[in-house]
mmCIF file of C-alpha atoms in Angstrom:
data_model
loop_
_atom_site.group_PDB
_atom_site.id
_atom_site.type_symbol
_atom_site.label_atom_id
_atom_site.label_comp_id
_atom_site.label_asym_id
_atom_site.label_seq_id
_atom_site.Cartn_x
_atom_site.Cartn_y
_atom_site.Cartn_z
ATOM 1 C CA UNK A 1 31.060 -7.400 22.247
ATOM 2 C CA UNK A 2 31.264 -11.160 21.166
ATOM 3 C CA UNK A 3 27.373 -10.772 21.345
ATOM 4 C CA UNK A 4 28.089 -9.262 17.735
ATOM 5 C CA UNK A 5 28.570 -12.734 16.424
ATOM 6 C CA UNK A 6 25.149 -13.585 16.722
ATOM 7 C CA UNK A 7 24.516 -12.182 12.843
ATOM 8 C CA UNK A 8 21.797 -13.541 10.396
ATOM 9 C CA UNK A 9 23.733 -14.307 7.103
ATOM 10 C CA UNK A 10 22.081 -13.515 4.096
ATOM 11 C CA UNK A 11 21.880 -16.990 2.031
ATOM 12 C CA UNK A 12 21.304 -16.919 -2.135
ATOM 13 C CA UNK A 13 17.924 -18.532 -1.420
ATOM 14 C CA UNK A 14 16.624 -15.129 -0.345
ATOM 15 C CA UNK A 15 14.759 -14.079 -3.622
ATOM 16 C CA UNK A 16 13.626 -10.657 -4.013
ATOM 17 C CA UNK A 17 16.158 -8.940 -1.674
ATOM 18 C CA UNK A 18 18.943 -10.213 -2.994
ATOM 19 C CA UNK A 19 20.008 -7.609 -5.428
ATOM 20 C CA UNK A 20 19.276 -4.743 -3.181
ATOM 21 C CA UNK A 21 21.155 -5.519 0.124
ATOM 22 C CA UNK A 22 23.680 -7.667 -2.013
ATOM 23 C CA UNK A 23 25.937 -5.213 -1.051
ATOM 24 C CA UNK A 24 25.007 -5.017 2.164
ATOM 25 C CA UNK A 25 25.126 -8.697 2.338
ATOM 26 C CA UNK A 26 28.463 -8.969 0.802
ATOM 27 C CA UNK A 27 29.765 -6.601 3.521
ATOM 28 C CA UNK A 28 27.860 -8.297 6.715
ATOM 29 C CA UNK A 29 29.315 -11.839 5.152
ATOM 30 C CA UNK A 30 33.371 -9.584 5.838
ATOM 31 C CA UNK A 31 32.027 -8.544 8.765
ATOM 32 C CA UNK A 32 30.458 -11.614 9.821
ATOM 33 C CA UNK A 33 33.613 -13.428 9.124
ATOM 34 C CA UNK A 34 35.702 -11.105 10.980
ATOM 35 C CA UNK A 35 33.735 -10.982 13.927
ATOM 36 C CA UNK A 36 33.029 -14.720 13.834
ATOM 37 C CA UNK A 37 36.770 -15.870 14.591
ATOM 38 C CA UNK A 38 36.569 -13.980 18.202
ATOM 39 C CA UNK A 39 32.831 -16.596 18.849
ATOM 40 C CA UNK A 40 34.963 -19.127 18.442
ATOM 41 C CA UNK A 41 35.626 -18.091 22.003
ATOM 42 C CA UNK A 42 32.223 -17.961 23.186
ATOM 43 C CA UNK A 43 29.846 -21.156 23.314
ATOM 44 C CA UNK A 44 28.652 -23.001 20.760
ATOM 45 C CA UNK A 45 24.980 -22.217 20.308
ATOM 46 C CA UNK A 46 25.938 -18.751 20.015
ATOM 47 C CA UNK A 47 27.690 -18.640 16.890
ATOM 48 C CA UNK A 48 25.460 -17.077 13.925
ATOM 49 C CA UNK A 49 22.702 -19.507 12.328
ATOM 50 C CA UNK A 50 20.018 -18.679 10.374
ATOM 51 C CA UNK A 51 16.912 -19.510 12.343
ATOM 52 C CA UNK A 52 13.589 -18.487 11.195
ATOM 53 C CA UNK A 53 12.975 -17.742 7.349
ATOM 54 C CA UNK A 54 13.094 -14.597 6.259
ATOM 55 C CA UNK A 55 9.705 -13.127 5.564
ATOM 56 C CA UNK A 56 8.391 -12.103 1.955
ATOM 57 C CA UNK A 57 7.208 -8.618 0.801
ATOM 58 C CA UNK A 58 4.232 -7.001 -0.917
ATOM 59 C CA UNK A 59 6.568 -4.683 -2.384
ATOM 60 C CA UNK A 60 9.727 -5.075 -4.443
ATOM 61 C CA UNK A 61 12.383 -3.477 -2.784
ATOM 62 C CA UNK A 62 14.636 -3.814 -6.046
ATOM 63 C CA UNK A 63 12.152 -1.784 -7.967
ATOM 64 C CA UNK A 64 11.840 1.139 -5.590
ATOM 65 C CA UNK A 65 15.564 1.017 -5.153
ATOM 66 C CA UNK A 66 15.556 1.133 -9.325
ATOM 67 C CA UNK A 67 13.855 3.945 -8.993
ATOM 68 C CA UNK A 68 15.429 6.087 -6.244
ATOM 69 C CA UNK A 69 18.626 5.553 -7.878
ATOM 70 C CA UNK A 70 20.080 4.386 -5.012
ATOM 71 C CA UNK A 71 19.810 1.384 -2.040
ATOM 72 C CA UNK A 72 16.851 1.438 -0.582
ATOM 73 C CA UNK A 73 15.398 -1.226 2.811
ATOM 74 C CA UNK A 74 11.752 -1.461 3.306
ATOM 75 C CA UNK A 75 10.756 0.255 6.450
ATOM 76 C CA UNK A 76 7.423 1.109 6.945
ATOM 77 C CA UNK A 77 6.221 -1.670 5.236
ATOM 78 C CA UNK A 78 7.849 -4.514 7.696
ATOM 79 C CA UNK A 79 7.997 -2.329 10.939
ATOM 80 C CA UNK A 80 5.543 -3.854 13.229
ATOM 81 C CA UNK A 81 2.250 -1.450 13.947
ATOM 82 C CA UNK A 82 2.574 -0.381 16.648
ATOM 83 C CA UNK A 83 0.421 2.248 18.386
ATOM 84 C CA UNK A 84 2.858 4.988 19.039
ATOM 85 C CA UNK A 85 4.003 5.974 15.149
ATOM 86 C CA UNK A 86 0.412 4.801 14.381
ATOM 87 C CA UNK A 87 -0.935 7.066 16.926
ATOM 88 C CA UNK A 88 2.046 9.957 15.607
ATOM 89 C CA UNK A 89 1.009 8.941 11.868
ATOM 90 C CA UNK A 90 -2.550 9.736 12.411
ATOM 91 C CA UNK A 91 -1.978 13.145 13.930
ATOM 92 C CA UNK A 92 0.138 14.088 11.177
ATOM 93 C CA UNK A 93 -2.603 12.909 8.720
ATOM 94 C CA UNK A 94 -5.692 14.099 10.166
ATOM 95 C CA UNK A 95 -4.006 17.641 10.956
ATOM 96 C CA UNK A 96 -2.963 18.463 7.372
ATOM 97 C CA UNK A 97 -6.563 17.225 6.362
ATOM 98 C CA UNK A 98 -8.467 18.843 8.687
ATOM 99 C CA UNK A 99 -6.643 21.995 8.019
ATOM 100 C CA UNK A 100 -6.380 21.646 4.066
ATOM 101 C CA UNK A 101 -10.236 21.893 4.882
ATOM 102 C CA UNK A 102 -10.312 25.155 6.911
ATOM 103 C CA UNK A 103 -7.975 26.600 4.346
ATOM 104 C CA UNK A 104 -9.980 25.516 1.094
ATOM 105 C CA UNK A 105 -12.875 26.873 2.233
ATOM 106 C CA UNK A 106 -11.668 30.083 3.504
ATOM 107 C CA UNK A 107 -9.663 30.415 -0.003
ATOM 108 C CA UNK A 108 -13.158 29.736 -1.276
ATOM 109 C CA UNK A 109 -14.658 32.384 0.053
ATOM 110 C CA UNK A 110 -12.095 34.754 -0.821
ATOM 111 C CA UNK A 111 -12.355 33.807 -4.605
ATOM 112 C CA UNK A 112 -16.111 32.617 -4.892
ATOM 113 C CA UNK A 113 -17.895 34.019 -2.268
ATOM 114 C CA UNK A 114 -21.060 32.756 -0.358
ATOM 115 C CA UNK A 115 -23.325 33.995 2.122
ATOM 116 C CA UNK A 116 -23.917 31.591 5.293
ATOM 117 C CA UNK A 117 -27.277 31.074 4.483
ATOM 118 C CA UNK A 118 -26.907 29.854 1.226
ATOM 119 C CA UNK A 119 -24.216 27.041 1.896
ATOM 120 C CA UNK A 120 -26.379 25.938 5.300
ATOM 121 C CA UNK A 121 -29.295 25.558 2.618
ATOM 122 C CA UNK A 122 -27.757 23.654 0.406
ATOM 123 C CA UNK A 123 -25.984 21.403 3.014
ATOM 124 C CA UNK A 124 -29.605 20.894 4.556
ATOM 125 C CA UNK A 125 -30.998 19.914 1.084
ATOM 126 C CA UNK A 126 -29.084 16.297 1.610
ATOM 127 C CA UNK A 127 -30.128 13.417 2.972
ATOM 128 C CA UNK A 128 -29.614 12.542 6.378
ATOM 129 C CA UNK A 129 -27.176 9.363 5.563
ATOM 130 C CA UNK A 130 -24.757 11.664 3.919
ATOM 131 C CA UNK A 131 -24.777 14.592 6.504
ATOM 132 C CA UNK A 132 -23.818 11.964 8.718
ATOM 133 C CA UNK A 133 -20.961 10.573 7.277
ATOM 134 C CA UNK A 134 -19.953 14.021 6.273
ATOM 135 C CA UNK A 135 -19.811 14.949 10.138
ATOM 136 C CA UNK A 136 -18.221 11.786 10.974
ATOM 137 C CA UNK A 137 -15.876 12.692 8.331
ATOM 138 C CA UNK A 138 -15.283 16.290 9.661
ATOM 139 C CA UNK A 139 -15.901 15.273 13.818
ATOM 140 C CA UNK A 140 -13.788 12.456 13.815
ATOM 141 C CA UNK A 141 -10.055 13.480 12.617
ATOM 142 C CA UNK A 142 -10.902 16.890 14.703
ATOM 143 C CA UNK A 143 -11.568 15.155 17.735
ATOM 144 C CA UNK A 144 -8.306 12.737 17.229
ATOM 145 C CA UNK A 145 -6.087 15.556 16.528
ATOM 146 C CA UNK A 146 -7.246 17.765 19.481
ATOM 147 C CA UNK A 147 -6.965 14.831 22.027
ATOM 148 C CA UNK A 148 -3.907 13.560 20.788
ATOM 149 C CA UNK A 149 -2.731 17.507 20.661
ATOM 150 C CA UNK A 150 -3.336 17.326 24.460
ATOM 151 C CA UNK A 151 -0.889 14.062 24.793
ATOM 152 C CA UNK A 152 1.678 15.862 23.210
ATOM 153 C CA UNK A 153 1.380 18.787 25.428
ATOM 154 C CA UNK A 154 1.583 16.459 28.443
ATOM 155 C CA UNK A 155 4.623 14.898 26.506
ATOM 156 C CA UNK A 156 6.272 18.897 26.566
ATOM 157 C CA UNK A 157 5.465 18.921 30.234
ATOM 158 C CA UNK A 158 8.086 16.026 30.557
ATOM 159 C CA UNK A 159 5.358 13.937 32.782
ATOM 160 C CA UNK A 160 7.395 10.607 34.088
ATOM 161 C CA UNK A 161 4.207 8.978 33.602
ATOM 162 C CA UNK A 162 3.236 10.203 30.221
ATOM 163 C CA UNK A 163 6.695 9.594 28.951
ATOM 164 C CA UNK A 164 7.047 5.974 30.328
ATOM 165 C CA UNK A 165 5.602 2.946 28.217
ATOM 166 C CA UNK A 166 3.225 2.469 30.268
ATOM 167 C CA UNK A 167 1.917 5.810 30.277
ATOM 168 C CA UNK A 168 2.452 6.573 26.030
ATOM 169 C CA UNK A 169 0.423 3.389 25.873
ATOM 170 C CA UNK A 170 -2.482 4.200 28.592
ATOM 171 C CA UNK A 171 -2.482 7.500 27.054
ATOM 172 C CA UNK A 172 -2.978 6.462 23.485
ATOM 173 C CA UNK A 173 -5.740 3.917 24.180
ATOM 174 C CA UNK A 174 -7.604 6.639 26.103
ATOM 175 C CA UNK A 175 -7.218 9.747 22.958
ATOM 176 C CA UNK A 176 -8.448 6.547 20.866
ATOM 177 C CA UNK A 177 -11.567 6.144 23.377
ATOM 178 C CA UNK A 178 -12.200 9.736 23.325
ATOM 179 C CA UNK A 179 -12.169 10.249 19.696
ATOM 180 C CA UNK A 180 -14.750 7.707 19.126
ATOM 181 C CA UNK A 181 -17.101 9.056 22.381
ATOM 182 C CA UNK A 182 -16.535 12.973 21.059
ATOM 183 C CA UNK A 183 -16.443 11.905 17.423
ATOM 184 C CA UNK A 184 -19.458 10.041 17.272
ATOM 185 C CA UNK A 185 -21.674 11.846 19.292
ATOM 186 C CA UNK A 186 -20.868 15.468 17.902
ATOM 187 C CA UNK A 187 -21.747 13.548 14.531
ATOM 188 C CA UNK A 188 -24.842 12.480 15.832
ATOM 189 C CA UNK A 189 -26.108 16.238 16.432
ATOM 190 C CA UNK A 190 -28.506 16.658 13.958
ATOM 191 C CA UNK B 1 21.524 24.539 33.899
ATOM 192 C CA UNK B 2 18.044 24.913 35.612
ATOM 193 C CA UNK B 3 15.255 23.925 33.248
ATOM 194 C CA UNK B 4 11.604 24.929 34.378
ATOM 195 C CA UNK B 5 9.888 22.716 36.072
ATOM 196 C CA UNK B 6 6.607 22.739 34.473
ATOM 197 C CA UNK B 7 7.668 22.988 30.513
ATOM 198 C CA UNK B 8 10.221 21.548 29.108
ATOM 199 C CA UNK B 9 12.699 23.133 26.529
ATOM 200 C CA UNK B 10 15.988 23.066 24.049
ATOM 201 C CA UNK B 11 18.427 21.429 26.187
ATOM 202 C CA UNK B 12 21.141 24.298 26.628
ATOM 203 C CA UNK B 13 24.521 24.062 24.880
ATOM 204 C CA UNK B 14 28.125 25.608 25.546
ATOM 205 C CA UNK B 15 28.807 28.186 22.433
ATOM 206 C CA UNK B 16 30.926 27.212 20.031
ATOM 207 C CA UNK B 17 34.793 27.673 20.681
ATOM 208 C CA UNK B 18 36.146 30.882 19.884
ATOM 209 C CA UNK B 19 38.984 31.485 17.888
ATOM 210 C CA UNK B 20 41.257 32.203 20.902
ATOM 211 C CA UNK B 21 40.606 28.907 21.976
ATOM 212 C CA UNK B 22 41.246 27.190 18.911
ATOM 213 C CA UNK B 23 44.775 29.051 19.070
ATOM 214 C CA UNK B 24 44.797 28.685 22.962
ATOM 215 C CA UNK B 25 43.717 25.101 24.059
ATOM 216 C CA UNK B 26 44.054 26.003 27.784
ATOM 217 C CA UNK B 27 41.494 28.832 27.635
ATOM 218 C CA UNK B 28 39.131 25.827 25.948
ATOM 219 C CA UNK B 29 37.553 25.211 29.229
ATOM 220 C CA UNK B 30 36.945 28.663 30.205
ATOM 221 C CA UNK B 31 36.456 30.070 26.765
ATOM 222 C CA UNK B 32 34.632 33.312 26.207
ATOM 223 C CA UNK B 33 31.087 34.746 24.531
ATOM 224 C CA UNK B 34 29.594 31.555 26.793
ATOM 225 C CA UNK B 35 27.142 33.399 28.273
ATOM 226 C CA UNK B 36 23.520 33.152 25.745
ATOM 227 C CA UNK B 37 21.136 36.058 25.474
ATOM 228 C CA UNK B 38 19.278 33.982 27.288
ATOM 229 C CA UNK B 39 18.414 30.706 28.230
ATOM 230 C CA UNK B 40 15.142 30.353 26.029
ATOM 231 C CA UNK B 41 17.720 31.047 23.226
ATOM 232 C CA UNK B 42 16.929 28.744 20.094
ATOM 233 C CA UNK B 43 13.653 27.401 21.449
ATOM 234 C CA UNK B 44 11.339 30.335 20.329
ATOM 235 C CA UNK B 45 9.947 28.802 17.435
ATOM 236 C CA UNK B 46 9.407 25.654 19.875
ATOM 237 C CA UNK B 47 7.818 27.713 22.004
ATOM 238 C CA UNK B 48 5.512 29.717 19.903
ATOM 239 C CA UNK B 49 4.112 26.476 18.482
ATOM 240 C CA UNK B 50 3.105 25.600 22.107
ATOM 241 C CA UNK B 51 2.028 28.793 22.831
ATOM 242 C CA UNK B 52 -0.729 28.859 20.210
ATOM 243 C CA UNK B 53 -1.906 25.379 20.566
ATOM 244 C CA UNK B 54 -2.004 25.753 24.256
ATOM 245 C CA UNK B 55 -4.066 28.921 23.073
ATOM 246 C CA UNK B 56 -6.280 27.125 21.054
ATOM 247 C CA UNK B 57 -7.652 24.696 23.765
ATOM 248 C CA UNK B 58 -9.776 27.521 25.807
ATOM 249 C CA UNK B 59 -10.660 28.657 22.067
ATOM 250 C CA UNK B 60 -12.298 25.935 21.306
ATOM 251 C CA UNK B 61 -13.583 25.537 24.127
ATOM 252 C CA UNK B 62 -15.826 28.463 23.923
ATOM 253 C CA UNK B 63 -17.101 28.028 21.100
ATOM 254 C CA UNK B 64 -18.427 24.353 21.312
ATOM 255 C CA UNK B 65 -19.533 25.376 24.867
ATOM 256 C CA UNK B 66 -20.929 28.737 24.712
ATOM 257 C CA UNK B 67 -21.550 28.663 21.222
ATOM 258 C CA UNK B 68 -21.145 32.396 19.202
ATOM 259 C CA UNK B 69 -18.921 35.419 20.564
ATOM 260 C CA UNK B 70 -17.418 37.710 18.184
ATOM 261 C CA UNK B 71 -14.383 38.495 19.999
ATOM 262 C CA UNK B 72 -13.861 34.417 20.094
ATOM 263 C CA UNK B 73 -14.631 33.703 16.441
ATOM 264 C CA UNK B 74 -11.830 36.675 16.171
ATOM 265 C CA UNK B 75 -9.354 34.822 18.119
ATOM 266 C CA UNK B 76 -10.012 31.740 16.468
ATOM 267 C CA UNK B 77 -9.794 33.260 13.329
ATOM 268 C CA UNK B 78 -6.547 34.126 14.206
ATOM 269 C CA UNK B 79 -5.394 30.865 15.802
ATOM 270 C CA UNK B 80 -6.267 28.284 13.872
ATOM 271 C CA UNK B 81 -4.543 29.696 10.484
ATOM 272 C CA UNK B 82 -1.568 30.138 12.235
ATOM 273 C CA UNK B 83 -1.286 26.781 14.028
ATOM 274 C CA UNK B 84 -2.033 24.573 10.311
ATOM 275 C CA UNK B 85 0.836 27.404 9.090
ATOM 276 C CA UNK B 86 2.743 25.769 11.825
ATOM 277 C CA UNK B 87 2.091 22.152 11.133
ATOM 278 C CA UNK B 88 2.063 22.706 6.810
ATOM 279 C CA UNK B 89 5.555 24.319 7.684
ATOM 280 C CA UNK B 90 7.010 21.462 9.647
ATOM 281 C CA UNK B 91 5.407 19.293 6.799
ATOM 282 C CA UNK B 92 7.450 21.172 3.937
ATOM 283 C CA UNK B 93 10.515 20.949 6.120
ATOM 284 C CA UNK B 94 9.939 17.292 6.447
ATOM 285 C CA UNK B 95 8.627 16.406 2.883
ATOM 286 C CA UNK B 96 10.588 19.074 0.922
ATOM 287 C CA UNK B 97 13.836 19.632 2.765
ATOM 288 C CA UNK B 98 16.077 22.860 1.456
ATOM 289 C CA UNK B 99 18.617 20.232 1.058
ATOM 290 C CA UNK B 100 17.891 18.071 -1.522
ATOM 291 C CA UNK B 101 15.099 20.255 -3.092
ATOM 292 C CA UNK B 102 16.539 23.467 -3.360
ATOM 293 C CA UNK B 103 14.393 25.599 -4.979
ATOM 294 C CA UNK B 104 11.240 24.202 -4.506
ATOM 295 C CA UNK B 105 11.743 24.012 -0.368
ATOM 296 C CA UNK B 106 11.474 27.975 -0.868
ATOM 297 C CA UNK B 107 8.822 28.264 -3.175
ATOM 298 C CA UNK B 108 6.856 26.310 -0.980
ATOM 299 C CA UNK B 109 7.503 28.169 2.538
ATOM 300 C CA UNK B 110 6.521 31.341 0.498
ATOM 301 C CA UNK B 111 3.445 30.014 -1.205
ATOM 302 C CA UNK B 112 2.634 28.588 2.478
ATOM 303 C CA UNK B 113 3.165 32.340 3.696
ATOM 304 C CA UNK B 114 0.997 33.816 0.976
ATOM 305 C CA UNK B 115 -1.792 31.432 1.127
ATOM 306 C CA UNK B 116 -2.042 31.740 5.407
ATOM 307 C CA UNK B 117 -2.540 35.613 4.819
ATOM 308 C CA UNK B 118 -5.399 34.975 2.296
ATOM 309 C CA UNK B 119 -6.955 32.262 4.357
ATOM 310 C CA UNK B 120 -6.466 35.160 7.647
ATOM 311 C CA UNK B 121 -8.047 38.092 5.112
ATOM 312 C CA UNK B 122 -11.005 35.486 4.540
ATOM 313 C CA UNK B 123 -11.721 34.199 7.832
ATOM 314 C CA UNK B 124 -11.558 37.784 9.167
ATOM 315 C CA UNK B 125 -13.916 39.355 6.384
ATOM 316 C CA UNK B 126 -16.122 36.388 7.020
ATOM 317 C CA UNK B 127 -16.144 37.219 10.977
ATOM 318 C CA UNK B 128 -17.222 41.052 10.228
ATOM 319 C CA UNK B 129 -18.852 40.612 7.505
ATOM 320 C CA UNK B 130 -21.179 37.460 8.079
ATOM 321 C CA UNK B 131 -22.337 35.444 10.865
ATOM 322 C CA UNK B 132 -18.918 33.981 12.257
ATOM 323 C CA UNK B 133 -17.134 30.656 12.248
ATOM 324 C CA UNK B 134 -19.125 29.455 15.348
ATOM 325 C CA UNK B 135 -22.107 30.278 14.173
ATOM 326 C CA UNK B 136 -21.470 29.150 10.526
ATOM 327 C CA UNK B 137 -20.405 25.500 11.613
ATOM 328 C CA UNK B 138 -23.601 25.281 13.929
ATOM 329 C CA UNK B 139 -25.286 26.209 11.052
ATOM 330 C CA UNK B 140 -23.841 23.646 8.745
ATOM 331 C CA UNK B 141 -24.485 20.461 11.344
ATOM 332 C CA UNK B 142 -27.734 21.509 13.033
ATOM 333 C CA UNK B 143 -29.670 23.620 10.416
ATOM 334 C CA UNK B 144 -29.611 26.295 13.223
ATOM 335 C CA UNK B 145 -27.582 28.494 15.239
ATOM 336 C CA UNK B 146 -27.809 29.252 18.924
ATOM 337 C CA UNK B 147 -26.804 33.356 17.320
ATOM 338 C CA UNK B 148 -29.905 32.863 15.372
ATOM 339 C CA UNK B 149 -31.935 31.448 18.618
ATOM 340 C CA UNK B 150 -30.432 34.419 20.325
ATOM 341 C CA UNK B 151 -31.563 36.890 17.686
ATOM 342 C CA UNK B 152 -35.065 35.499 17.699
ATOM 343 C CA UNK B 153 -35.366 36.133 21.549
ATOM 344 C CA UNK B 154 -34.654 39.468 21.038
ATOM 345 C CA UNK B 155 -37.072 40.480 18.715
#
């Protein structure tokens, strides 16, 4: 518990994220206080210092707090990447595309409809350059979100392996390797 | 508790205290209307979003390996509209919780509901009525369709 007194304090020089953790600031320098009279009891070098310089932003996080109407602490911006909510991002992201796609075109052909034969010609009417990036465009996300669908199944399974670090991470890297083997060479049928 | 070995589920609770226990603290340990319906109880959605992903794999499957069947392109016409229902629905719950958006959390679930039963009517009428959603996609990246390769042999 005296490991609490090791506590950044927030100096004025901090520019930028002053105004919107001021009050969080304000209450950390109480708290800091507080706790800091029980480290007189622990060794010197572990009383609170500021150390390294806090890092700037890309973003004001008094503006976005202005307009939330209320606090608000960057997150995604300053977490590290990291593979596993990049990984969790991506499946989010290429699901929802993937099946924004399925669904516009089967809205499509309940509103405007097509025969098959006419939409294969006109797809085959384009040049080969742009069918290409079209399949990557299609192949890739598909093959992510099916492999990484598979990870998460293991996850259900409650694997010890696939659950540890080690495993998430092995795991990961190896839906990323597949999804660029199975991506790329289903867009490469021609 | 037992959980199954081989899937993993809700973590089971204790029901909530009855009202003879709130009067009757000693009967809190042993309090009644304990025992669940059963021990899947509160997962179901959980596991019906497994269920037709797990579903989806042999699916899919088929049709990248052995190319066209109708009774397939059925299934996955099927499948697939309800498993993006599933993920667009976790995605409204997520993005536009009931909470803070009232309204507009229910407008959305229903125009999610409305819009999976058009997408199911279309993918179904294009199953029957046209060449399939195998066949269609092999059309689209190859120019030609192993049904069509199929139907040439047999003439």
């Amino acid at each position: 518990m005296l490991g609490l007194a090791i506590r950044r304090t927030f100096t004025p020089s901090t520019a930028g994220l002053i105004t919107a953790s001021s009050v969080f600031a304000a209450s950390q320098r109480v708290a800091s206080s507080v706790v800091l009279q029980k480290a007189r009891l622990s060794t010197a070098k572990e009383s609170g210092v500021v150390g390294t310089p806090l890092p700037t932003l890309e973003i004001d996080a008094f503006k976005r707090s202005q307009a939330f109407k209320r606090p608000i602490s960057p997150h995604l911006f300053i977490y590290q990447p990291q593979l596993t909510w990049y990984l969790s991002m991506f499946h989010r992201i290429t699901g929802a595309a993937v099946g924004a796609a399925l669904y516009g075109g089967a809205i499509w052909y309940v509103f405007f409809p097509f025969t098959s034969a006419a939409a294969a010609a006109y797809v085959a009417s384009f040049p080969w350059i742009v069918k290409f990036v079209a399949k990557s465009a299609i192949a890739l996300p598909l093959a992510f979100h099916s492999f990484n669908g598979l990870r998460h199944l293991m996850w259900d399974t409650a694997s010890k392996y696939g659950l540890s670090l080690k495993g998430v991470y092995s795991t990961g890297y190896a839906v990323l390797g597949a999804t660029a083997v199975v991506g790329f060479g289903y867009a490469l049928l021609y | 508790m037992t959980r199954s070995r081989w899937i993993q589920t809700a973590v089971t609770r204790p029901a909530p205290l009855s009202s003879q226990a709130l009067l009757n603290p000693s009967s809190a340990t042993n309090p009644t209307g304990t025992e669940h319906k059963s021990k899947w109880h509160g997962s179901e959605h959980w596991m019906a979003e497994r269920f037709y992903s797990i579903l989806l794999i042999p699916s899919l499957a088929t049709s990248l390996i052995a190319g066209p069947v109708f009774v397939n392109d059925l299934v996955l016409g099927v499948l697939l509209p309800v498993h993006v229902h599933m993920g667009f629905d976790c995605m409204i719950q997520d993005y536009i919780p009931a909470r803070k958006y009232g309204i507009w959390h229910t407008v959305s679930t229903w125009t999610l509901r409305v819009v999976t039963g058009i997408v199911l009517y279309g993918l179904f009428t294009f199953n029957t009525m046209d060449v399939g959603i195998t066949a269609f996609v092999q059309k689209l990246w190859t120019g030609t369709s192993k049904r069509e390769l199929r139907l040439k042999v047999e003439d």
